[in-house]
Coordinates of C-alpha atoms in Angstrom, one line a residue:
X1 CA 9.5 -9.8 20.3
X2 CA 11.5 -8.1 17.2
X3 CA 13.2 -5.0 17.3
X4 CA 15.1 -3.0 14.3
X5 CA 18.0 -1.0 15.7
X6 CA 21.2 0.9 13.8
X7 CA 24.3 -0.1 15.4
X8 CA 28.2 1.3 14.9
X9 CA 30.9 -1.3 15.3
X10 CA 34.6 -0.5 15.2
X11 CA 36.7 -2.5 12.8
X12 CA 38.1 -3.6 15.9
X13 CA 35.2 -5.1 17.5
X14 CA 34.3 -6.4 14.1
X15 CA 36.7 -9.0 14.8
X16 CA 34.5 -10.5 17.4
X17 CA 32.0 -13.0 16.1
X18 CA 29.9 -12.1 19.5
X19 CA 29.9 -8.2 18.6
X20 CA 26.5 -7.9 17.0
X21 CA 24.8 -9.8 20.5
X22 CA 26.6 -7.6 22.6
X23 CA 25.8 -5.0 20.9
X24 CA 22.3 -5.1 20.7
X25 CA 21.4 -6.2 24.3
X26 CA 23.5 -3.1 25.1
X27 CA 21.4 -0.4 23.1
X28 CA 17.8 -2.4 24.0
X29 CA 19.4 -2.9 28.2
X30 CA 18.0 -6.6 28.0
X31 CA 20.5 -9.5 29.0
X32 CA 22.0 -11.0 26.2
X33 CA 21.1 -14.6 26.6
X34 CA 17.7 -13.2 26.0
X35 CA 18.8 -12.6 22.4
X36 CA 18.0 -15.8 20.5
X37 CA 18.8 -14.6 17.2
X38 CA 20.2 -11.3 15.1
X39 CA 19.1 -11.0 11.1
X40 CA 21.5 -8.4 9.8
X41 CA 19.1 -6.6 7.5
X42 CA 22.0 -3.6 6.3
X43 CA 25.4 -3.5 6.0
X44 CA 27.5 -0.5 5.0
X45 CA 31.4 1.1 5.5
X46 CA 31.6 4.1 6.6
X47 CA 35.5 5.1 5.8
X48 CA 35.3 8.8 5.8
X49 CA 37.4 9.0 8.6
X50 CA 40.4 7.1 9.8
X51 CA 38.6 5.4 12.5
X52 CA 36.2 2.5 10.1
X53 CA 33.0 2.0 11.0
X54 CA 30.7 -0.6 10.2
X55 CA 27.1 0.6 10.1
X56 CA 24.5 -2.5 10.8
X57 CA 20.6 -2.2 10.7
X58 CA 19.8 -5.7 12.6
X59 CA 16.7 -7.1 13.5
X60 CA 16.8 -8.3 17.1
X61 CA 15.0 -11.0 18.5
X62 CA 14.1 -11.4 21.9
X63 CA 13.1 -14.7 23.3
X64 CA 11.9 -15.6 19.6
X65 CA 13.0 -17.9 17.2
X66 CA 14.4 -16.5 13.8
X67 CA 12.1 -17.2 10.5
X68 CA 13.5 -19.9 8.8
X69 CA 12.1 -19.2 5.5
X70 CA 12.1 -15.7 3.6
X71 CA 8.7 -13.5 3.0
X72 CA 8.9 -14.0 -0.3
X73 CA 7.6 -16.8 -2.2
X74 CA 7.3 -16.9 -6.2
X75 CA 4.2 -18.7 -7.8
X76 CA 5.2 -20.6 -10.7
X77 CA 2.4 -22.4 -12.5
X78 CA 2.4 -24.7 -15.0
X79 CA 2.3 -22.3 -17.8
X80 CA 2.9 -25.2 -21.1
X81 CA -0.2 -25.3 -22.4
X82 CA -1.1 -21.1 -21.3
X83 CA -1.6 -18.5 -24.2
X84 CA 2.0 -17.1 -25.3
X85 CA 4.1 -14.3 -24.9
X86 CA 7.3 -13.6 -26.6
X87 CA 10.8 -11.9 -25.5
X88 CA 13.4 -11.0 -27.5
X89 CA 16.2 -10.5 -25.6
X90 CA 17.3 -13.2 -22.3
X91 CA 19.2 -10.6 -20.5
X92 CA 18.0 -9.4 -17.2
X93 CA 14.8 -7.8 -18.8
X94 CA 14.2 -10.3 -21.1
X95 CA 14.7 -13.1 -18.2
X96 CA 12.4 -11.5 -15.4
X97 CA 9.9 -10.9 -18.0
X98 CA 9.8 -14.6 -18.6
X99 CA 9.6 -15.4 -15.1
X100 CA 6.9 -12.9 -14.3
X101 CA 4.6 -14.5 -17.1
X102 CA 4.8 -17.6 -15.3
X103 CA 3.8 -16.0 -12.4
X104 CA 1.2 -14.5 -14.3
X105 CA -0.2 -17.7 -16.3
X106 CA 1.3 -17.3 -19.5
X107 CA 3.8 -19.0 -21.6
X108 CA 7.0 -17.1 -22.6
X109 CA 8.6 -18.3 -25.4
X110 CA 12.3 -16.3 -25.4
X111 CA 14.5 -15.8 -28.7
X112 CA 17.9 -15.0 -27.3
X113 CA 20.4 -14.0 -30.6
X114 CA 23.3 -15.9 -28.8
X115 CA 24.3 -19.2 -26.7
X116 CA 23.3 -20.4 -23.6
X117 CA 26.4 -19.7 -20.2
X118 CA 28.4 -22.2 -20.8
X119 CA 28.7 -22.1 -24.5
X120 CA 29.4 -18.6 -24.3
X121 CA 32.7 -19.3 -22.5
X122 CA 34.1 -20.7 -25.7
X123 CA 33.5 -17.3 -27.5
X124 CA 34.7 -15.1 -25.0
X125 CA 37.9 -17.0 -25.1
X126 CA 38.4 -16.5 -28.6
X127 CA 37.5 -12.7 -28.2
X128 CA 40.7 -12.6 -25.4
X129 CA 43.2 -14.8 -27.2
X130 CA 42.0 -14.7 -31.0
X131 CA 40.8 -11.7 -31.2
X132 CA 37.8 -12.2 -33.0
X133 CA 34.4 -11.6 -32.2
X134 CA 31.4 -13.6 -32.6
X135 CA 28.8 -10.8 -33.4
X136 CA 26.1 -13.0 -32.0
X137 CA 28.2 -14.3 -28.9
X138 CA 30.6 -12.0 -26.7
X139 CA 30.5 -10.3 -23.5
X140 CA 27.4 -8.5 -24.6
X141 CA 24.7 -11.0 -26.4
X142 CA 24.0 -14.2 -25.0
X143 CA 22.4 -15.9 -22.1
X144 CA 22.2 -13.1 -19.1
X145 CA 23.0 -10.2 -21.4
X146 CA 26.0 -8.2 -20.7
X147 CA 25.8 -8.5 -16.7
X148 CA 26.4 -12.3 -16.7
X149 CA 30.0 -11.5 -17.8
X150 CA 30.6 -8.0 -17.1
X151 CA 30.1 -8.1 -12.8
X152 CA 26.7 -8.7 -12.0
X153 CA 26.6 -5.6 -9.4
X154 CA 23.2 -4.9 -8.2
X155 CA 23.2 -1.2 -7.3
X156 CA 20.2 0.3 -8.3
X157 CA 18.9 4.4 -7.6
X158 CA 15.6 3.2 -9.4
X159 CA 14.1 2.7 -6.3
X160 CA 10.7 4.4 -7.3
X161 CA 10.1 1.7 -10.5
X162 CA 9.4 -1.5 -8.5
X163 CA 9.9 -3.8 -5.7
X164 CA 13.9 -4.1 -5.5
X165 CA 14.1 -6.3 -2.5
X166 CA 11.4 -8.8 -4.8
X167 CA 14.5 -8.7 -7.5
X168 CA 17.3 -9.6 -4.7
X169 CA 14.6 -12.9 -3.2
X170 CA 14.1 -14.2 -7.0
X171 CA 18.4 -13.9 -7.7
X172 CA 18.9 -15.3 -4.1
X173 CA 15.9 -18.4 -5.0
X174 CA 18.1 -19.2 -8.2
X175 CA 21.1 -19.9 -6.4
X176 CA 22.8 -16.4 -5.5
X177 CA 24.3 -15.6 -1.7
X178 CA 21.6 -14.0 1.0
X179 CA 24.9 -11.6 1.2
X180 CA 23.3 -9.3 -1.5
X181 CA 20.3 -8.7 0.5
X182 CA 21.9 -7.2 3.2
X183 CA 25.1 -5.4 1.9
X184 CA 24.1 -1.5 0.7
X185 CA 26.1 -2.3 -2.6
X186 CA 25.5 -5.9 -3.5
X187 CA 27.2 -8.0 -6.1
X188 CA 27.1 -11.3 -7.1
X189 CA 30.5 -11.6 -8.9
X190 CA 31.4 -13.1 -12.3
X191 CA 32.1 -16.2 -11.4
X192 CA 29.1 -16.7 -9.5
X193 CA 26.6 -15.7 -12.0
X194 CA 26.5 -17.7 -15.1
X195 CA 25.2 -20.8 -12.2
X196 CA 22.2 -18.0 -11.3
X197 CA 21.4 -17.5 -14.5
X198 CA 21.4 -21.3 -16.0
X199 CA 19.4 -21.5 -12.6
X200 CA 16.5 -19.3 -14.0
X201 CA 16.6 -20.7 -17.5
X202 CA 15.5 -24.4 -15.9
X203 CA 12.8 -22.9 -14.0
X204 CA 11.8 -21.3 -17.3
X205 CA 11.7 -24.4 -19.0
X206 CA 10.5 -26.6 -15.5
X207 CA 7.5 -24.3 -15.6
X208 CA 6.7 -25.0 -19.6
X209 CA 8.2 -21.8 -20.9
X210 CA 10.5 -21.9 -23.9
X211 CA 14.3 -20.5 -24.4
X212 CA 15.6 -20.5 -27.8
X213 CA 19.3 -19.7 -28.2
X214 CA 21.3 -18.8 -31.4
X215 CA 17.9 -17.8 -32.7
X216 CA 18.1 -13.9 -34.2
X217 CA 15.1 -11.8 -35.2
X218 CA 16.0 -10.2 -37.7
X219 CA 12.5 -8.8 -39.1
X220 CA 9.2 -7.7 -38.1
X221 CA 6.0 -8.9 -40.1
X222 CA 4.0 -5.8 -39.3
X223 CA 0.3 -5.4 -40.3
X224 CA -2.1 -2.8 -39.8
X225 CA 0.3 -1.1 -36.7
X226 CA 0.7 -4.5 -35.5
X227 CA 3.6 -7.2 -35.8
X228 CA 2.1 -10.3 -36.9
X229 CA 5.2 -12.6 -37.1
X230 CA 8.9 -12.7 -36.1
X231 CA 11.1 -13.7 -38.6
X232 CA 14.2 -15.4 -37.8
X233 CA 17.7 -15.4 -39.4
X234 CA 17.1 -19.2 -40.7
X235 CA 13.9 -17.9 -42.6
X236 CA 11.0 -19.0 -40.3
X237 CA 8.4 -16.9 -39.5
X238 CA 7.1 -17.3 -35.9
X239 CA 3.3 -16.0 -35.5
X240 CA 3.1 -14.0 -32.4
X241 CA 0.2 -11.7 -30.6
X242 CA 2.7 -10.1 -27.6
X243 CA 5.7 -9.0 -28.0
X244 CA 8.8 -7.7 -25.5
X245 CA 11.7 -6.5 -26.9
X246 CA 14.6 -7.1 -24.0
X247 CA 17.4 -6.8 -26.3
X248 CA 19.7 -4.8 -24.9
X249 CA 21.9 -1.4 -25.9
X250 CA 23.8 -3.1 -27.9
X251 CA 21.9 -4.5 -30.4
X252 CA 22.3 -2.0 -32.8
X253 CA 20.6 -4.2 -36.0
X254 CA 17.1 -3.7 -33.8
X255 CA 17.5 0.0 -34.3
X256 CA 18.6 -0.1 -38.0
X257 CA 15.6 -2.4 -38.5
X258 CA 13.2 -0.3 -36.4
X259 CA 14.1 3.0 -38.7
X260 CA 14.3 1.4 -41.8
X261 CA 10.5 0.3 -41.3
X262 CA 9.8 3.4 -40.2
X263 CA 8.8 2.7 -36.7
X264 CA 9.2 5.9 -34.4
X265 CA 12.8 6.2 -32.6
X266 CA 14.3 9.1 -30.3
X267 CA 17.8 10.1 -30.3
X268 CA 19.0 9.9 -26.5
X269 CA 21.7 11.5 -24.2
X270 CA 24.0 9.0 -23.0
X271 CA 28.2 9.1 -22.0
X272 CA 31.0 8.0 -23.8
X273 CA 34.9 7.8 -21.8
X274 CA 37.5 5.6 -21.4
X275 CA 38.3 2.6 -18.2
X276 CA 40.9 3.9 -15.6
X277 CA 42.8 0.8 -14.2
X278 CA 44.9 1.8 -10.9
X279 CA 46.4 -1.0 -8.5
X280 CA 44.0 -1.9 -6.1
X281 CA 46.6 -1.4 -3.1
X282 CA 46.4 2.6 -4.4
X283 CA 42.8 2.7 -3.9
X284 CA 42.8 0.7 -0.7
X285 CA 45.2 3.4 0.6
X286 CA 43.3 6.2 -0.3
X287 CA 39.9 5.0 1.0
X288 CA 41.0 3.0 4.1
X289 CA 43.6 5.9 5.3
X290 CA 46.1 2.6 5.3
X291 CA 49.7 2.3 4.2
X292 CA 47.8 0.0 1.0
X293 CA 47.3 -3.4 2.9
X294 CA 44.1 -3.3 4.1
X295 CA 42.8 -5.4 6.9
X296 CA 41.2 -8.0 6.2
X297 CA 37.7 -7.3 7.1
X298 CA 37.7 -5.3 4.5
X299 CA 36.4 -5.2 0.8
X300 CA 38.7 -4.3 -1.8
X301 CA 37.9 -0.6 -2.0
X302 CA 35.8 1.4 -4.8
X303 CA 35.1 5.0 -5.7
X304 CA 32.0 7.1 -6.7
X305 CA 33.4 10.5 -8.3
X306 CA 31.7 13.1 -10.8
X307 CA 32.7 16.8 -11.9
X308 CA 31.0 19.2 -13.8
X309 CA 33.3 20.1 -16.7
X310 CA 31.8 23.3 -19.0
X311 CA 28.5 22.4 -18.2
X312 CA 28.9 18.7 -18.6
X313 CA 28.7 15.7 -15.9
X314 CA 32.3 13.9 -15.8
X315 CA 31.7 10.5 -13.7
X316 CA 32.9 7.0 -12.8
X317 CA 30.7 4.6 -14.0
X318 CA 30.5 1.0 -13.3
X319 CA 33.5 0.7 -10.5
X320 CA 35.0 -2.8 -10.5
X321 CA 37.1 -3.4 -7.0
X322 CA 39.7 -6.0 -7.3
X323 CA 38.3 -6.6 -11.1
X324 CA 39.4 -7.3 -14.7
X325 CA 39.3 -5.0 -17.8
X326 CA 37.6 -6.9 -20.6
X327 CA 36.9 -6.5 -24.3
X328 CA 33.1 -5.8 -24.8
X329 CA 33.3 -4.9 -29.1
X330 CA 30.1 -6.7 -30.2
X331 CA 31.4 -7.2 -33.8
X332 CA 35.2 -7.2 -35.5
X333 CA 36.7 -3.6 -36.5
X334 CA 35.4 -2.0 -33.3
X335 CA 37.7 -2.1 -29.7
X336 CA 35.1 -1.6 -26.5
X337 CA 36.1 -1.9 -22.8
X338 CA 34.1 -2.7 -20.3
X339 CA 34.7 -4.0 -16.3
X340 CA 34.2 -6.9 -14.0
X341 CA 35.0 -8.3 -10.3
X342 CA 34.9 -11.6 -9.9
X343 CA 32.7 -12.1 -5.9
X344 CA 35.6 -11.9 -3.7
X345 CA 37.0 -9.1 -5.7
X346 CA 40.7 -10.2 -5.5
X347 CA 42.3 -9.4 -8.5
X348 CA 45.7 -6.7 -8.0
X349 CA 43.9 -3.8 -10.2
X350 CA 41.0 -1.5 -9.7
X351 CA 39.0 -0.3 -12.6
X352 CA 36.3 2.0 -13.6
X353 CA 35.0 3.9 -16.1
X354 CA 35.0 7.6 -16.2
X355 CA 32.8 9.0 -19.0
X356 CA 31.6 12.4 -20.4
X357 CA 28.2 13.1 -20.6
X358 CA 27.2 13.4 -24.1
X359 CA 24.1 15.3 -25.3
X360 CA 21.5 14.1 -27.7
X361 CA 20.7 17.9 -29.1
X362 CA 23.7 19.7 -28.3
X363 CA 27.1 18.0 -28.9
X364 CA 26.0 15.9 -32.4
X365 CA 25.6 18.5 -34.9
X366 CA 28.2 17.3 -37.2
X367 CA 25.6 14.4 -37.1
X368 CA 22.8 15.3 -37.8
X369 CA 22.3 13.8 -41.3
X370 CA 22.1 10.4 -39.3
X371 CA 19.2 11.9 -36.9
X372 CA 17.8 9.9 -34.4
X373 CA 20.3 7.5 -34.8
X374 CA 23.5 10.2 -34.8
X375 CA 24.3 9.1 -31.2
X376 CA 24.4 5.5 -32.4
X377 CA 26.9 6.3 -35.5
X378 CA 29.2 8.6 -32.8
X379 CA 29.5 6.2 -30.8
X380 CA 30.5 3.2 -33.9
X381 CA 33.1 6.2 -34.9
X382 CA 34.6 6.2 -31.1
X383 CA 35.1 2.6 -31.4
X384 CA 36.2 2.2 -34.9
X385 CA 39.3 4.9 -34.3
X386 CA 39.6 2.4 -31.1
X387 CA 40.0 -0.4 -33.0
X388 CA 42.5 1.7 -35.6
X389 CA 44.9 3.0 -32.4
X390 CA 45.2 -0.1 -31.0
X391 CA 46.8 -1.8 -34.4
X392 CA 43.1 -3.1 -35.7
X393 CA 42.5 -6.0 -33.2
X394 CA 41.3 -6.1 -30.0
X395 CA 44.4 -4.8 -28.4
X396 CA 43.2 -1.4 -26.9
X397 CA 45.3 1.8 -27.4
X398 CA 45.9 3.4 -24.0
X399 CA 47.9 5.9 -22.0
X400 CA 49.6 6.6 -18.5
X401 CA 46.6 9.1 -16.9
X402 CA 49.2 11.7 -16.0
X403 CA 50.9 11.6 -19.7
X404 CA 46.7 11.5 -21.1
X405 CA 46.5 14.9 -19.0
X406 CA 49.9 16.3 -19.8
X407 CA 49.3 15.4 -24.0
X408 CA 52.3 13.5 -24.5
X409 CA 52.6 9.7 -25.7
X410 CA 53.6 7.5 -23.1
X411 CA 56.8 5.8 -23.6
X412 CA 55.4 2.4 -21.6
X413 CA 52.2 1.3 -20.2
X414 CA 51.4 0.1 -16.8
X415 CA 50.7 -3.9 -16.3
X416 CA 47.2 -4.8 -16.7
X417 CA 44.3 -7.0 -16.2
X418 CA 43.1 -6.5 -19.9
X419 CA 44.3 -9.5 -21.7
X420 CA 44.1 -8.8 -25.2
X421 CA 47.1 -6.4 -24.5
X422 CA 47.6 -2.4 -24.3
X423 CA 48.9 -0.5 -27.0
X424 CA 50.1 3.1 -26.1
X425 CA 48.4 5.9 -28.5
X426 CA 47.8 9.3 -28.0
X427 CA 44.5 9.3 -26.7
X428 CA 44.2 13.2 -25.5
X429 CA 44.7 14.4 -29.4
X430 CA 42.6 10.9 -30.8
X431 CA 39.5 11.8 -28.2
X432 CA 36.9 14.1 -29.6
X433 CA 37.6 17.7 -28.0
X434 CA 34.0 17.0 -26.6
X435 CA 35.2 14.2 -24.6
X436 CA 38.6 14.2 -24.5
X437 CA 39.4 17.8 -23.2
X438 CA 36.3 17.6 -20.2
X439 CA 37.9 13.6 -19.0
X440 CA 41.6 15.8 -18.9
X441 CA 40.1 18.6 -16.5
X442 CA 38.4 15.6 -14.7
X443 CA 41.0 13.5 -13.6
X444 CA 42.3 16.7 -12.4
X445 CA 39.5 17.3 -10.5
X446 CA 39.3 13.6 -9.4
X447 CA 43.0 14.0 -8.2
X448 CA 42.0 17.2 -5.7
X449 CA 39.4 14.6 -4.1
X450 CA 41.3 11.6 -3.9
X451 CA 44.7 11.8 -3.1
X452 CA 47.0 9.5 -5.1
X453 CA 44.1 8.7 -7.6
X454 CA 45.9 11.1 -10.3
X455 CA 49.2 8.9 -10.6
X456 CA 51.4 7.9 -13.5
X457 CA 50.9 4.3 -11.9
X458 CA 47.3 4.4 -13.4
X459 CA 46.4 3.6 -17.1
X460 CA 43.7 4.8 -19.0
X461 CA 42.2 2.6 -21.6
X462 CA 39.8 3.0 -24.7
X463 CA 37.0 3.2 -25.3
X464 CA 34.5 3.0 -22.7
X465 CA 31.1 3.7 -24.9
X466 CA 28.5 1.6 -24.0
X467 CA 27.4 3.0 -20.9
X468 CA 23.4 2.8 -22.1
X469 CA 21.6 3.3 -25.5
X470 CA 21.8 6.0 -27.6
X471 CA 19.0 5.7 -28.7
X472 CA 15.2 5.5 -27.2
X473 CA 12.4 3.7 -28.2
X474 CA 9.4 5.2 -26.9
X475 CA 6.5 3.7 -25.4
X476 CA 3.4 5.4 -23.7
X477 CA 1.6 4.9 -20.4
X478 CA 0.7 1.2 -21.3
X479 CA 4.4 0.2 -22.0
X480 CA 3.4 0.0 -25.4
X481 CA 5.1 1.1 -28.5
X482 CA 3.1 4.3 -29.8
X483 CA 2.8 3.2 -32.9
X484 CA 2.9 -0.7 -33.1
X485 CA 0.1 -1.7 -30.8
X486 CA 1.3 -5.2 -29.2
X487 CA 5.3 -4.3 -28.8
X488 CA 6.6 -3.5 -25.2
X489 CA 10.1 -2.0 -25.5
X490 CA 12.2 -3.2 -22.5
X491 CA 15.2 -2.8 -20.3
X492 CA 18.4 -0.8 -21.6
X493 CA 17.7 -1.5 -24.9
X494 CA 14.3 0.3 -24.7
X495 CA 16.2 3.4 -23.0
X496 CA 14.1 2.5 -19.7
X497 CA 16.7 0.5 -17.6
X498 CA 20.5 1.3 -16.4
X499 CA 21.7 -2.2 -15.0
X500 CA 20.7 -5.4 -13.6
X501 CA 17.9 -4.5 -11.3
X502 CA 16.7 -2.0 -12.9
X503 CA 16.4 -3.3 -16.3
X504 CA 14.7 -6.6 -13.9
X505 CA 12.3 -4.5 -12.9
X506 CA 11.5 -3.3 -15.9
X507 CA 10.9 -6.6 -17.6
X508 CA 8.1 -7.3 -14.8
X509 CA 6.6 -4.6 -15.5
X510 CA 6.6 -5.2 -19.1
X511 CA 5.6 -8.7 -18.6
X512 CA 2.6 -7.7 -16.4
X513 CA 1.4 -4.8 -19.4
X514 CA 1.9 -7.7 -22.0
X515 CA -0.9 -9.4 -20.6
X516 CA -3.5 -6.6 -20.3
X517 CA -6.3 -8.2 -22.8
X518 CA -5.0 -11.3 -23.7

């Protein structure tokens, strides 16, 4: 017999390696030596209060054995000699999309612009030290897109778009921990993702599929509303019938391309900020009601925080516990922050972005003349005075938050986790009124909730702007571009994914309308 049951343990009794047992013979009044297993099946922190709980949803069984192997299984076929499809992109959209086609009986063949994990590592180390970006290798472009480096936190609200529990099986199949089925905000970590995702590469190619790295599209052969061939950087032309295009936010020449052939684009709302980096012992303090050394049982603590500031959403965005500060500019002349934990989330700083909602029809008028691309150029200006502050390398210009809200300079910065180095500017007079005057009144706001978040021992840094695409490219009820009849726009690029699992769903799904009539 199994039986599902919610049980609250102290952080007390979490301690106890026996708790979960006694626990559950308690609540079902059996004996508990007739408890031959417990799957924990949820796992969440409820920190409200002073007293910690740990919520569990366990699956109890009684006088039964636990199932050694999970529900799911995954049907790869020998898909080498199968009709093609081909990805663009080898990001999360662009990689479940290949894997799906295998499940499905057909061959993907993936162009990814930059290098495979490993390589990458070179690159990123040249972005950190050097300061020079490879416009086809950096945090952003490459194999695993921008969450292979930048987290890997599997928090999804897209519940409604597929089956997210089949997206946790297939990361956990490739090599990531059974933790991230069970914990209500999952992550993988950093360090532990670049193995996953070399993982899903070799079943890619295992199964007869194809992965091409440093290979860039960089033009559509389009006949009669329909591409006929790919053509490559190096001059070939590759002859194709399906096409998905997983190739991220980021990938800004796809857009250019895309309106200078004339191929129907839509400007799209999206949010623009900057990265606050406290120490994590501040956050720990605040969250776990603790004099900053939390026990440890306990994650290093995060935040979820929005405001409405004149009629705009102010919000964190992408909260990196225990995490680094890294430099996510996807060509020289542009300074980009983004964040990442590494899995056990140890590092001394927390960090997290806090953005303005920006508004495709209302805030852009001064950009107009660029039309559906105006949120695209806004953001390259945000990045380029970036770049300019912080002494035009990848150094990023920055601010105590207390002097940011005060508008005055900052005589020194706090340490940091953000190698390339800090350079203090006046970011509350350099931030567009739009953004900069609504993040002011936020942190404001932020400091009424959280006590001790609004502290001169915080830093804010610039830019955060790549929270999503500015920029849509729409599709209709087939997944299908509405005007070029075999190309599936994908994932965040596409305007139709906002992370890891989401943009994974999204590139089964594309896979699976790919096929229709093959």
């Amino acid at each position: 017999m199994v039986k599902e049951i919610q049980l609250r343990i102290s952080l007390k009794d979490e301690e106890r390696s026996d708790i979960l047992i006694i626990k559950s013979a308690h609540a079902l009044d059996i004996d508990k030596k007739d408890v031959t297993g417990i799957k924990v099946l949820r796992k969440s922190i409820d920190a409200r209060k002073p007293k910690i709980i740990f919520n569990y949803k366990v699956a109890v069984y009684i006088r039964e054995a636990l199932p050694k192997t999970s529900e799911y299984t995954f049907d790869y076929k020998d898909v080498s000699k199968a009709k093609p499809i081909h990805i663009i992109g080898f990001g999360p959209a662009g990689m479940y999309a290949a894997l799906r086609c295998i499940e499905l009986g057909y061959k993907p063949i993936v162009l990814e612009r930059g290098k495979n994990v490993q390589d990458r590592r070179r690159d990123l180390k040249a972005i950190n030290q050097e300061h020079f970006v490879n416009e086809d290798s950096n945090y952003c472009f490459g194999e695993g897109g921008a969450g292979t480096y930048s987290d890997g936190k599997l928090y999804t609200r897209s519940l409604k778009r597929g089956d997210v529990r089949r997206i946790f099986e297939n990361l956990v199949f490739h090599g990531a921990t059974d933790q991230i089925l069970v914990d209500a905000h999952p992550h993988i970590g950093t360090n532990k993702l670049p193995k996953v995702v070399q993982n899903i590469r070799e079943t890619i190619l295992n199964y007869g599929g194809e992965v091409h790295f440093e290979t860039r599209v960089t033009d559509f052969i389009i006949k009669t509303n329909k591409i006929q061939a790919l053509q490559l950087q190096n001059g070939e032309e590759i002859a194709v019938n399906r096409v998905i295009l997983a190739t991220g936010h980021s990938a800004r020449d796809i857009f250019y391309l895309l309106h200078k052939k004339n191929i129907a684009l839509e400007a799209k709302s999206f949010a623009m900020g900057v990265r606050v980096e406290h120490p994590q012992h501040i956050i720990d303090s605040i969250q776990y009601h603790c004099d900053g050394k939390r026990n440890e049982l306990l994650p290093a603590a995060s935040y979820s925080l929005v405001s409405q500031v004149n009629n705009r959403g102010v919000y964190s965005f992408c909260m990196c516990p225990g995490g680094f500060i890294v430099p996510a500019a996807t060509a020289n002349g542009e300074v980009v922050v983004n964040g990442m934990s590494p899995s056990k989330r140890n590092n001394l700083y927390a960090n997290s972005g806090i953005v303005v909602e920006i508004n495709a029809e209302a805030d852009l008028h001064k950009y107009e003349k660029f039309g559906v691309l105006k949120g695209l150029e806004y953001q390259k200006n945000l990045e380029k005075l970036a770049f300019t502050a912080g002494g035009r390398s990848q150094v990023a210009p920055a601010q105590r938050l207390t002097d940011f809200v005060e508008g005055k300079l900052s005589d020194d910065l706090n340490p940091t986790s953000y190698q390339p180095g800090l350079k203090s500017a006046p970011l509350h007079s350099l931030l567009p009124k739009l953004i900069g005057s609504r993040l002011r009144k936020g942190f404001q706001s932020f400091g009424q909730k959280m006590k001790g978040y609004y502290t001169a021992e915080a830093n804010i840094v610039g830019v955060e702007s790549r929270t999503s695409s500015p920029v849509c490219i729409p599709r209709n009820e087939q997944l299908k571009h509405p005007e070029v009849s075999n190309l599936f726009p994908c994932g965040e690029g596409g305007g139709y994914a906002g992370g890891i699992v989401s943009a994974a769903m999204d590139g089964e799904r594309c896979a699976e309308a790919a096929i229709v009539g093959l």
